[in-house]
């Protein structure tokens, strides 16, 4: 595995891959790698000649400095994880390298960013789009792999690709869950043992609401999920929204053929966790 710390090193490696007419699959990450990332690496390796992974905790996508400081980091462990996962090129830059060129970009994702994560975390998606656009440019990847847990992020990145006409295919990958149902996330590492035991309730509540979907209206499903979180003192519900899977706008009634997803953000033990449930 080639480890690149500078954009120049990365460019040199990518140029060789391109000269050999090999396809590139990119998995961008913020490190603290886990089996959810591994599922993205496996898929990208299967579908491309060369797997490129980036590890960079992107400061400009954190609207909360405390969250940025507390974000788990272990570069040595991440590099070993990448090596064991069959990564060919690891891009592990620091912020000075990534933002040598000041991040002055301003993106407009319209209504896609006015709900859920975009509403709760001002500036978050501008920071995501800025780094992802640079990574797409530097890696010249044919395909980019993202986990569906960050459902809104995928919609934003698809829109970025459309707006800037970037020649890359965005591959949305299913959520990878621990055996007890908790969606894998780097933030899970910050949960206390007790909170980690409670955390699978998030998926359990969503699954139960899915099982009841044929007997309930959309607003009844929403009320059910909200009341399930509210009656458990350990959780502090930030939002639960049931949205159209393309426009991300809240819906009250499902239309014929419409994709419908429930998205939740909830605090547990001082850690913010998100998850989704597809209903239709
Ligand atoms: O999903 C993430 O881990 C990050 O938002 C990403 C896509 C790596 C950009 O920093």
XYZ file of N, CA, C and O in Angstrom, residues 24-207:
736
model
N -10.513 3.390 -10.827
C -10.244 3.776 -9.429
C -11.545 3.850 -8.639
O -12.495 4.534 -9.037
N -11.568 3.169 -7.501
C -12.685 3.288 -6.558
C -12.183 4.066 -5.353
O -11.142 3.735 -4.785
N -12.917 5.123 -4.980
C -12.497 5.962 -3.844
C -13.441 5.775 -2.664
O -14.663 5.830 -2.825
N -12.865 5.543 -1.482
C -13.662 5.569 -0.251
C -13.097 6.680 0.643
O -12.050 6.508 1.262
N -13.792 7.826 0.700
C -13.336 8.891 1.596
C -13.759 8.571 3.034
O -14.897 8.144 3.256
N -12.863 8.773 3.991
C -13.214 8.511 5.393
C -12.626 9.595 6.294
O -11.742 10.339 5.875
N -13.111 9.599 7.534
C -12.492 10.469 8.546
C -11.764 9.589 9.569
O -11.563 9.999 10.720
N -11.397 8.386 9.151
C -10.628 7.515 10.035
C -11.483 6.865 11.104
O -12.703 6.774 10.973
N -10.812 6.402 12.206
C -11.468 5.591 13.240
C -12.213 4.456 12.528
O -13.410 4.253 12.729
N -11.467 3.771 11.695
C -12.068 2.805 10.764
C -12.674 1.599 11.479
O -12.161 1.141 12.499
N -13.773 1.130 10.919
C -14.498 0.003 11.510
C -15.062 -0.864 10.387
O -14.826 -0.579 9.192
N -15.835 -1.884 10.776
C -16.312 -2.829 9.764
C -17.283 -2.213 8.754
O -17.468 -2.765 7.670
N -17.915 -1.112 9.115
C -18.759 -0.404 8.151
C -17.893 0.119 7.006
O -18.239 -0.027 5.823
N -16.750 0.718 7.356
C -15.811 1.157 6.316
C -15.335 -0.042 5.508
O -15.243 0.013 4.285
N -15.063 -1.136 6.216
C -14.541 -2.345 5.547
C -15.519 -2.808 4.456
O -15.107 -3.235 3.373
N -16.827 -2.698 4.747
C -17.810 -3.130 3.734
C -17.729 -2.232 2.493
O -17.932 -2.689 1.367
N -17.414 -0.954 2.692
C -17.242 -0.050 1.536
C -15.958 -0.400 0.777
O -15.941 -0.437 -0.460
N -14.890 -0.681 1.541
C -13.616 -1.042 0.886
C -13.805 -2.308 0.037
O -13.326 -2.387 -1.090
N -14.505 -3.296 0.607
C -14.699 -4.579 -0.102
C -15.449 -4.355 -1.417
O -15.085 -4.897 -2.453
N -16.500 -3.565 -1.338
C -17.301 -3.308 -2.544
C -16.471 -2.550 -3.587
O -16.478 -2.887 -4.772
N -15.744 -1.542 -3.130
C -14.942 -0.726 -4.064
C -13.834 -1.571 -4.703
O -13.534 -1.415 -5.885
N -13.263 -2.468 -3.919
C -12.196 -3.333 -4.469
C -12.752 -4.252 -5.542
O -12.132 -4.521 -6.558
N -13.957 -4.769 -5.273
C -14.588 -5.703 -6.209
C -14.920 -5.025 -7.546
O -14.836 -5.644 -8.599
N -15.282 -3.759 -7.479
C -15.798 -3.081 -8.678
C -14.754 -2.233 -9.412
O -15.066 -1.614 -10.419
N -13.519 -2.186 -8.877
C -12.483 -1.348 -9.488
C -11.137 -2.061 -9.476
O -10.918 -2.975 -8.681
N -10.215 -1.584 -10.326
C -8.868 -2.168 -10.337
C -8.059 -1.693 -9.128
O -7.257 -2.426 -8.568
N -8.283 -0.436 -8.736
C -7.444 0.158 -7.681
C -8.343 0.796 -6.614
O -9.295 1.511 -6.938
N -8.007 0.497 -5.358
C -8.774 1.082 -4.243
C -7.973 2.220 -3.610
O -6.846 2.020 -3.134
N -8.567 3.410 -3.629
C -7.956 4.578 -2.979
C -8.826 4.941 -1.774
O -10.049 5.029 -1.898
N -8.184 5.125 -0.611
C -8.937 5.532 0.582
C -8.291 6.788 1.146
O -7.057 6.898 1.144
N -9.118 7.695 1.623
C -8.553 8.873 2.282
C -8.933 8.839 3.749
O -10.011 8.353 4.116
N -8.019 9.328 4.580
C -8.275 9.455 6.016
C -7.974 10.902 6.375
O -6.820 11.337 6.314
N -9.030 11.651 6.682
C -8.843 13.071 6.998
C -10.034 13.550 7.813
O -11.171 13.499 7.339
N -9.768 13.982 9.042
C -10.849 14.535 9.866
C -10.989 16.003 9.439
O -10.160 16.848 9.790
N -12.014 16.247 8.648
C -12.170 17.515 7.942
C -12.689 18.614 8.876
O -13.885 18.648 9.191
N -11.823 19.533 9.311
C -12.253 20.505 10.335
C -13.432 21.350 9.891
O -14.263 21.717 10.725
N -13.514 21.662 8.583
C -14.537 22.645 8.168
C -15.939 22.047 8.040
O -16.871 22.759 7.693
N -16.090 20.749 8.315
C -17.458 20.210 8.287
C -18.037 20.055 9.696
O -19.150 19.578 9.866
N -17.242 20.464 10.708
C -17.728 20.395 12.091
C -18.263 21.770 12.477
O -17.509 22.747 12.474
N -19.550 21.847 12.798
C -20.087 23.123 13.239
C -19.870 23.279 14.745
O -20.054 24.339 15.302
N -19.408 22.185 15.382
C -19.221 22.194 16.827
C -17.758 21.806 17.116
O -17.337 20.688 16.826
N -17.005 22.753 17.651
C -15.561 22.537 17.864
C -15.279 21.419 18.859
O -14.281 20.699 18.749
N -16.180 21.261 19.835
C -16.008 20.204 20.824
C -16.107 18.828 20.146
O -15.318 17.924 20.424
N -17.054 18.721 19.225
C -17.237 17.474 18.465
C -15.973 17.191 17.644
O -15.489 16.059 17.584
N -15.406 18.233 17.050
C -14.181 18.075 16.251
C -13.039 17.579 17.138
O -12.312 16.649 16.781
N -12.901 18.200 18.310
C -11.808 17.822 19.221
C -11.955 16.385 19.678
O -10.997 15.646 19.797
N -13.212 15.999 19.952
C -13.459 14.663 20.521
C -13.539 13.571 19.461
O -13.675 12.393 19.801
N -13.505 13.952 18.190
C -13.642 12.933 17.143
C -12.496 11.926 17.268
O -11.334 12.317 17.364
N -12.789 10.619 17.320
C -11.718 9.640 17.571
C -10.672 9.616 16.460
O -11.009 9.666 15.289
N -9.409 9.574 16.861
C -8.308 9.552 15.877
C -7.275 8.528 16.314
O -6.887 8.511 17.481
N -6.858 7.690 15.402
C -5.765 6.745 15.676
C -5.148 6.363 14.329
O -5.506 5.356 13.721
N -4.228 7.209 13.886
C -3.714 7.050 12.523
C -3.000 5.719 12.304
O -3.176 5.071 11.265
N -2.220 5.313 13.327
C -1.454 4.073 13.166
C -2.401 2.878 12.950
O -2.191 2.044 12.063
N -3.449 2.861 13.768
C -4.435 1.783 13.674
C -5.166 1.839 12.318
O -5.398 0.809 11.677
N -5.494 3.051 11.881
C -6.200 3.211 10.601
C -5.340 2.707 9.441
O -5.847 2.038 8.530
N -4.057 3.032 9.476
C -3.181 2.615 8.373
C -3.077 1.081 8.344
O -3.150 0.468 7.275
N -2.982 0.475 9.521
C -2.927 -1.000 9.581
C -4.249 -1.589 9.050
O -4.256 -2.590 8.321
N -5.357 -0.949 9.399
C -6.683 -1.402 8.956
C -6.784 -1.319 7.429
O -7.278 -2.236 6.769
N -6.296 -0.220 6.870
C -6.343 -0.036 5.409
C -5.496 -1.096 4.711
O -5.906 -1.680 3.706
N -4.319 -1.331 5.282
C -3.410 -2.324 4.708
C -4.089 -3.698 4.687
O -4.100 -4.391 3.663
N -4.699 -4.049 5.822
C -5.360 -5.356 5.931
C -6.594 -5.441 5.039
O -7.047 -6.548 4.705
N -7.158 -4.292 4.659
C -8.375 -4.291 3.833
C -8.065 -4.271 2.337
O -8.976 -4.149 1.519
N -6.786 -4.299 1.983
C -6.412 -4.352 0.570
C -6.440 -3.004 -0.126
O -6.590 -2.936 -1.348
N -6.285 -1.932 0.654
C -6.222 -0.596 0.041
C -4.907 -0.479 -0.746
O -3.860 -0.927 -0.281
N -4.973 0.117 -1.935
C -3.756 0.273 -2.746
C -3.068 1.611 -2.482
O -1.850 1.676 -2.391
N -3.891 2.665 -2.397
C -3.322 4.003 -2.170
C -4.076 4.642 -1.004
O -5.310 4.778 -1.054
N -3.328 5.008 0.050
C -3.954 5.682 1.190
C -3.528 7.146 1.148
O -2.333 7.448 1.108
N -4.522 8.024 1.145
C -4.229 9.464 1.165
C -4.475 9.950 2.585
O -5.603 9.912 3.078
N -3.388 10.330 3.268
C -3.485 10.694 4.692
C -2.842 12.081 4.883
O -1.738 12.195 5.425
N -3.539 13.116 4.428
C -2.948 14.458 4.495
C -3.254 15.139 5.824
O -4.084 14.659 6.595
N -2.594 16.273 6.080
C -3.040 17.100 7.211
C -3.803 18.315 6.654
O -3.890 18.496 5.432
N -4.351 19.118 7.573
C -5.234 20.211 7.136
C -4.471 21.255 6.317
O -5.029 21.845 5.392
N -3.186 21.456 6.648
C -2.398 22.460 5.900
C -2.302 22.052 4.433
O -2.344 22.878 3.535
N -2.147 20.738 4.216
C -2.005 20.226 2.848
C -3.335 20.344 2.083
O -3.374 20.814 0.963
N -4.402 19.915 2.747
C -5.720 19.915 2.077
C -6.181 21.341 1.783
O -6.751 21.617 0.730
N -5.921 22.242 2.742
C -6.414 23.611 2.591
C -5.295 24.614 2.305
O -5.369 25.770 2.722
N -4.273 24.111 1.569
C -3.244 25.021 1.058
C -3.946 26.133 0.286
O -3.607 27.290 0.350
N -4.929 25.691 -0.492
C -5.780 26.661 -1.164
C -6.973 26.899 -0.249
O -7.751 25.972 0.021
N -7.082 28.121 0.282
C -8.164 28.500 1.217
C -9.528 27.941 0.814
O -9.916 28.078 -0.362
N -10.260 27.353 1.739
C -11.591 26.845 1.372
C -12.632 27.966 1.324
O -13.329 28.201 2.307
N -12.712 28.637 0.188
C -13.668 29.745 0.077
C -14.904 29.339 -0.733
O -15.768 30.167 -1.013
N -14.958 28.060 -1.125
C -16.087 27.588 -1.929
C -17.409 27.834 -1.200
O -17.474 27.670 0.020
N -18.409 28.177 -1.978
C -19.746 28.258 -1.376
C -20.734 27.510 -2.260
O -20.933 27.858 -3.415
N -21.284 26.467 -1.697
C -22.215 25.631 -2.464
C -23.650 25.951 -2.072
O -23.921 26.345 -0.935
N -24.535 25.737 -3.019
C -25.957 25.924 -2.749
C -26.688 24.635 -3.143
O -26.753 24.299 -4.324
N -27.181 23.924 -2.137
C -27.893 22.675 -2.417
C -29.408 22.831 -2.242
O -30.125 21.836 -2.135
N -29.839 24.091 -2.183
C -31.274 24.369 -2.139
C -31.959 23.618 -1.005
O -31.439 23.527 0.108
N -33.128 23.080 -1.328
C -33.941 22.450 -0.267
C -33.298 21.187 0.313
O -33.624 20.779 1.423
N -32.358 20.601 -0.438
C -31.712 19.375 0.069
C -30.990 19.624 1.391
O -30.827 18.725 2.205
N -30.480 20.847 1.573
C -29.683 21.121 2.778
C -30.468 21.900 3.833
O -29.916 22.291 4.858
N -31.761 22.118 3.561
C -32.526 22.934 4.513
C -33.241 22.119 5.581
O -33.972 22.657 6.402
N -33.040 20.816 5.551
C -33.694 19.938 6.536
C -32.632 19.114 7.272
O -31.467 19.099 6.887
N -33.046 18.462 8.326
C -32.246 17.462 9.060
C -30.821 17.930 9.352
O -30.636 18.952 9.997
N -29.800 17.182 8.871
C -28.417 17.527 9.209
C -28.061 18.945 8.758
O -27.350 19.669 9.446
N -28.542 19.324 7.583
C -28.227 20.643 7.040
C -28.798 21.752 7.917
O -28.178 22.791 8.113
N -29.986 21.502 8.456
C -30.643 22.502 9.303
C -29.993 22.546 10.692
O -29.758 23.610 11.246
N -29.695 21.352 11.228
C -29.163 21.275 12.593
C -27.688 21.640 12.676
O -27.199 22.002 13.737
N -26.965 21.456 11.554
C -25.513 21.667 11.587
C -25.114 22.668 10.493
O -24.585 22.267 9.447
N -25.344 23.962 10.754
C -25.077 24.968 9.720
C -23.622 24.875 9.221
O -22.693 24.753 10.010
N -23.465 24.916 7.921
C -22.129 24.876 7.314
C -21.588 23.474 7.099
O -20.603 23.280 6.385
N -22.238 22.492 7.698
C -21.731 21.114 7.622
C -21.583 20.641 6.178
O -20.516 20.186 5.767
N -22.648 20.778 5.400
C -22.587 20.219 4.040
C -21.697 21.040 3.111
O -21.162 20.503 2.147
N -21.524 22.327 3.425
C -20.573 23.099 2.617
C -19.159 22.537 2.843
O -18.373 22.392 1.901
N -18.878 22.187 4.104
C -17.575 21.587 4.435
C -17.407 20.222 3.810
O -16.327 19.871 3.301
N -18.466 19.417 3.826
C -18.413 18.080 3.209
C -18.170 18.219 1.703
O -17.292 17.573 1.127
N -18.957 19.104 1.066
C -18.847 19.258 -0.389
C -17.458 19.763 -0.773
O -16.880 19.331 -1.778
N -16.909 20.646 0.041
C -15.583 21.209 -0.263
C -14.519 20.108 -0.270
O -13.751 19.983 -1.232
N -14.510 19.285 0.768
C -13.479 18.234 0.824
C -13.731 17.156 -0.227
O -12.814 16.697 -0.913
N -14.994 16.762 -0.381
C -15.307 15.679 -1.313
C -14.978 16.107 -2.748
O -14.398 15.344 -3.523
N -15.286 17.351 -3.078
C -14.965 17.857 -4.420
C -13.452 17.816 -4.657
O -12.983 17.392 -5.712
N -12.679 18.213 -3.629
C -11.210 18.191 -3.794
C -10.719 16.747 -3.946
O -9.846 16.456 -4.770
N -11.292 15.857 -3.152
C -10.859 14.441 -3.239
C -11.194 13.856 -4.612
O -10.393 13.115 -5.189
N -12.377 14.195 -5.119
C -12.761 13.691 -6.452
C -11.783 14.213 -7.509
O -11.372 13.497 -8.407
N -11.426 15.485 -7.361
C -10.532 16.120 -8.326
C -9.135 15.480 -8.258
O -8.549 15.125 -9.271
N -8.629 15.315 -7.055
C -7.258 14.813 -6.890
C -7.129 13.330 -7.240
O -6.115 12.895 -7.751
N -8.170 12.544 -6.913
C -8.045 11.087 -7.122
C -8.516 10.659 -8.515
O -8.229 9.539 -8.935
N -9.260 11.543 -9.198
C -9.831 11.211 -10.520
C -10.538 9.854 -10.476
O -10.441 9.033 -11.404
N -11.234 9.603 -9.384
C -11.871 8.288 -9.195
C -13.019 8.088 -10.185
O -13.702 9.037 -10.580
N -13.206 6.826 -10.572
C -14.332 6.472 -11.444
C -15.599 6.290 -10.618
O -16.704 6.548 -11.088
N -15.406 5.786 -9.381
C -16.557 5.549 -8.500
C -16.215 5.997 -7.074
O -15.082 5.783 -6.624
N -17.209 6.585 -6.411
C -17.028 6.990 -5.014
C -18.045 6.257 -4.158
O -19.221 6.172 -4.528
N -17.607 5.723 -3.026
C -18.459 4.851 -2.197
C -18.804 5.542 -0.880
O -17.916 6.009 -0.163
N -20.104 5.553 -0.553
C -20.575 6.223 0.658
C -21.645 5.356 1.326
O -22.452 4.725 0.639
N -21.656 5.369 2.654
C -22.617 4.557 3.408
C -23.958 5.273 3.529
O -24.010 6.496 3.705
N -25.031 4.488 3.461
C -26.392 5.063 3.490
C -26.815 5.580 4.861
O -27.869 6.198 4.968
N -26.010 5.310 5.892
C -26.355 5.884 7.201
C -26.414 7.409 7.068
O -27.303 8.058 7.594
N -25.442 7.946 6.324
C -25.425 9.389 6.052
C -26.249 9.638 4.792
O -25.722 10.015 3.744
N -27.535 9.416 4.930
C -28.434 9.414 3.780
C -28.452 10.773 3.071
O -28.377 10.869 1.850
N -28.533 11.835 3.883
C -28.596 13.182 3.299
C -27.267 13.538 2.630
O -27.244 14.204 1.592
N -26.167 13.065 3.230
C -24.846 13.338 2.649
C -24.766 12.788 1.221
O -24.217 13.428 0.322
N -25.324 11.596 1.017
C -25.277 11.004 -0.328
C -26.065 11.865 -1.318
O -25.609 12.131 -2.428
N -27.245 12.341 -0.885
C -28.054 13.196 -1.784
C -27.287 14.465 -2.132
O -27.288 14.918 -3.282
N -26.605 15.029 -1.147
C -25.828 16.264 -1.359
C -24.668 15.983 -2.326
O -24.409 16.759 -3.252
N -23.985 14.867 -2.124
C -22.824 14.553 -2.970
C -23.274 14.265 -4.412
O -22.632 14.694 -5.367
N -24.406 13.599 -4.550
C -24.933 13.370 -5.910
C -25.240 14.707 -6.573
O -25.013 14.888 -7.768
N -25.779 15.640 -5.790
C -26.102 16.948 -6.353
C -24.826 17.721 -6.701
O -24.766 18.425 -7.712
N -23.801 17.583 -5.871
C -22.498 18.208 -6.150
C -21.958 17.715 -7.495
O -21.514 18.502 -8.336
N -22.035 16.403 -7.688
C -21.542 15.783 -8.924
C -22.325 16.295 -10.128
O -21.759 16.600 -11.180
N -23.640 16.443 -9.922
C -24.494 16.943 -11.002
C -24.154 18.405 -11.309
O -23.899 18.766 -12.449
N -24.064 19.225 -10.235
C -23.794 20.661 -10.435
C -22.468 20.903 -11.129
O -22.341 21.767 -11.974
N -21.440 20.135 -10.727
C -20.090 20.405 -11.246
C -19.724 19.485 -12.398
O -18.590 19.513 -12.876
N -20.689 18.637 -12.764
C -20.466 17.739 -13.895
C -19.200 16.894 -13.709
O -18.359 16.796 -14.609
N -19.043 16.314 -12.540
C -17.833 15.533 -12.230
C -18.027 14.116 -12.788
O -19.064 13.495 -12.541
N -17.035 13.614 -13.528
C -17.216 12.288 -14.142
C -16.968 11.152 -13.147
O -15.958 10.448 -13.204
N -17.869 10.980 -12.212
C -17.723 9.929 -11.194
C -19.107 9.348 -10.918
O -20.116 10.067 -10.982
N -19.137 8.045 -10.606
C -20.424 7.426 -10.232
C -20.458 7.326 -8.705
O -19.492 6.822 -8.101
N -21.544 7.803 -8.118
C -21.673 7.703 -6.655
C -22.394 6.401 -6.324
O -23.505 6.157 -6.803
N -21.741 5.575 -5.511
C -22.320 4.284 -5.148
C -22.767 4.348 -3.679
O -21.951 4.531 -2.772
N -24.094 4.245 -3.476
C -24.654 4.271 -2.119
C -24.664 2.837 -1.588
O -25.233 1.947 -2.216
N -24.035 2.629 -0.446
C -23.901 1.248 0.084
C -24.762 1.078 1.333
O -24.876 2.009 2.144
N -25.354 -0.124 1.490
C -26.236 -0.357 2.635
C -25.513 -0.166 3.973
O -24.303 -0.375 4.063
N -26.274 0.204 4.973
C -25.710 0.390 6.321
C -25.153 -0.935 6.818
O -25.801 -1.973 6.664
N -23.989 -0.883 7.409
C -23.420 -2.076 8.036
C -23.719 -1.979 9.529
O -23.454 -0.960 10.163
N -24.313 -3.046 10.068
C -24.723 -3.022 11.476
C -23.934 -4.025 12.307
O -23.565 -5.088 11.801
N -23.702 -3.679 13.567
C -23.152 -4.667 14.493
C -24.217 -5.749 14.690
O -25.374 -5.565 14.313
N -23.814 -6.853 15.329
C -24.758 -7.980 15.464
C -26.050 -7.591 16.172
O -27.112 -8.122 15.877
N -25.942 -6.633 17.106
C -27.141 -6.227 17.850
C -27.945 -5.143 17.122
O -28.896 -4.599 17.667
N -27.545 -4.802 15.901
C -28.350 -3.884 15.085
C -27.846 -2.451 15.055
O -28.294 -1.660 14.226
N -26.937 -2.096 15.961
C -26.450 -0.711 15.970
C -25.674 -0.425 14.681
O -24.780 -1.196 14.299
N -26.037 0.665 14.007
C -25.316 1.058 12.785
C -23.871 1.393 13.162
O -23.644 2.169 14.105
N -22.909 0.816 12.459
C -21.507 1.092 12.810
C -21.209 2.559 12.516
O -21.670 3.120 11.524
N -20.442 3.162 13.416
C -20.068 4.570 13.283
C -18.815 4.795 14.111
O -18.650 4.186 15.183
N -17.963 5.683 13.634
C -16.752 6.002 14.403
C -17.139 6.568 15.763
O -16.447 6.384 16.758
N -18.280 7.261 15.807
C -18.718 7.874 17.067
C -19.115 6.836 18.121
O -19.136 7.150 19.311
N -19.430 5.610 17.697
C -19.821 4.579 18.671
C -18.709 4.337 19.693
O -18.976 3.972 20.836
N -17.465 4.559 19.269
C -16.308 4.363 20.169
C -16.409 5.242 21.403
O -15.788 4.971 22.410
N -17.160 6.346 21.287
C -17.226 7.288 22.409
C -18.336 6.945 23.403
O -18.467 7.607 24.434
N -19.112 5.909 23.098
C -20.201 5.528 24.010
C -19.639 4.780 25.225
O -18.744 3.939 25.071
N -20.193 5.052 26.420
C -19.822 4.274 27.601
C -20.385 2.858 27.418
O -21.258 2.636 26.557
N -19.906 1.911 28.230
C -20.370 0.520 28.100
C -21.895 0.459 28.265
O -22.588 -0.249 27.527
N -22.405 1.252 29.204
C -23.856 1.233 29.463
C -24.623 1.798 28.244
O -25.619 1.216 27.798
N -24.119 2.903 27.711
C -24.789 3.514 26.564
C -24.709 2.592 25.343
O -25.658 2.517 24.553
N -23.585 1.900 25.219
C -23.433 0.983 24.076
C -24.485 -0.134 24.128
O -24.953 -0.635 23.101
N -24.859 -0.509 25.374
C -25.901 -1.548 25.533
C -27.275 -1.022 25.127
O -28.107 -1.758 24.604
N -27.480 0.274 25.378
C -28.791 0.876 25.084
C -28.927 1.234 23.597
O -30.027 1.200 23.023
N -27.798 1.569 22.964
C -27.805 2.135 21.604
C -28.575 1.298 20.553
O -29.222 1.881 19.670
N -28.551 -0.043 20.615
C -29.300 -0.808 19.599
C -30.796 -0.540 19.590
O -31.490 -0.861 18.633
N -31.295 0.081 20.689
C -32.731 0.456 20.747
C -33.113 1.343 19.559
O -34.254 1.329 19.088
N -32.142 2.130 19.071
C -32.445 3.052 17.959
C -32.961 2.229 16.768
O -34.032 2.496 16.221
N -32.187 1.216 16.412
C -32.582 0.372 15.275
C -33.844 -0.430 15.596
O -34.706 -0.631 14.734
N -33.956 -0.851 16.869
C -35.146 -1.639 17.259
C -36.419 -0.804 17.110
O -37.436 -1.287 16.611
N -36.366 0.450 17.540
C -37.549 1.322 17.436
C -37.916 1.523 15.957
O -39.080 1.428 15.563
N -36.899 1.771 15.142
C -37.153 2.002 13.710
C -37.712 0.740 13.052
O -38.643 0.800 12.240
N -37.156 -0.401 13.422
C -37.629 -1.669 12.837
C -39.095 -1.909 13.219
O -39.905 -2.330 12.391
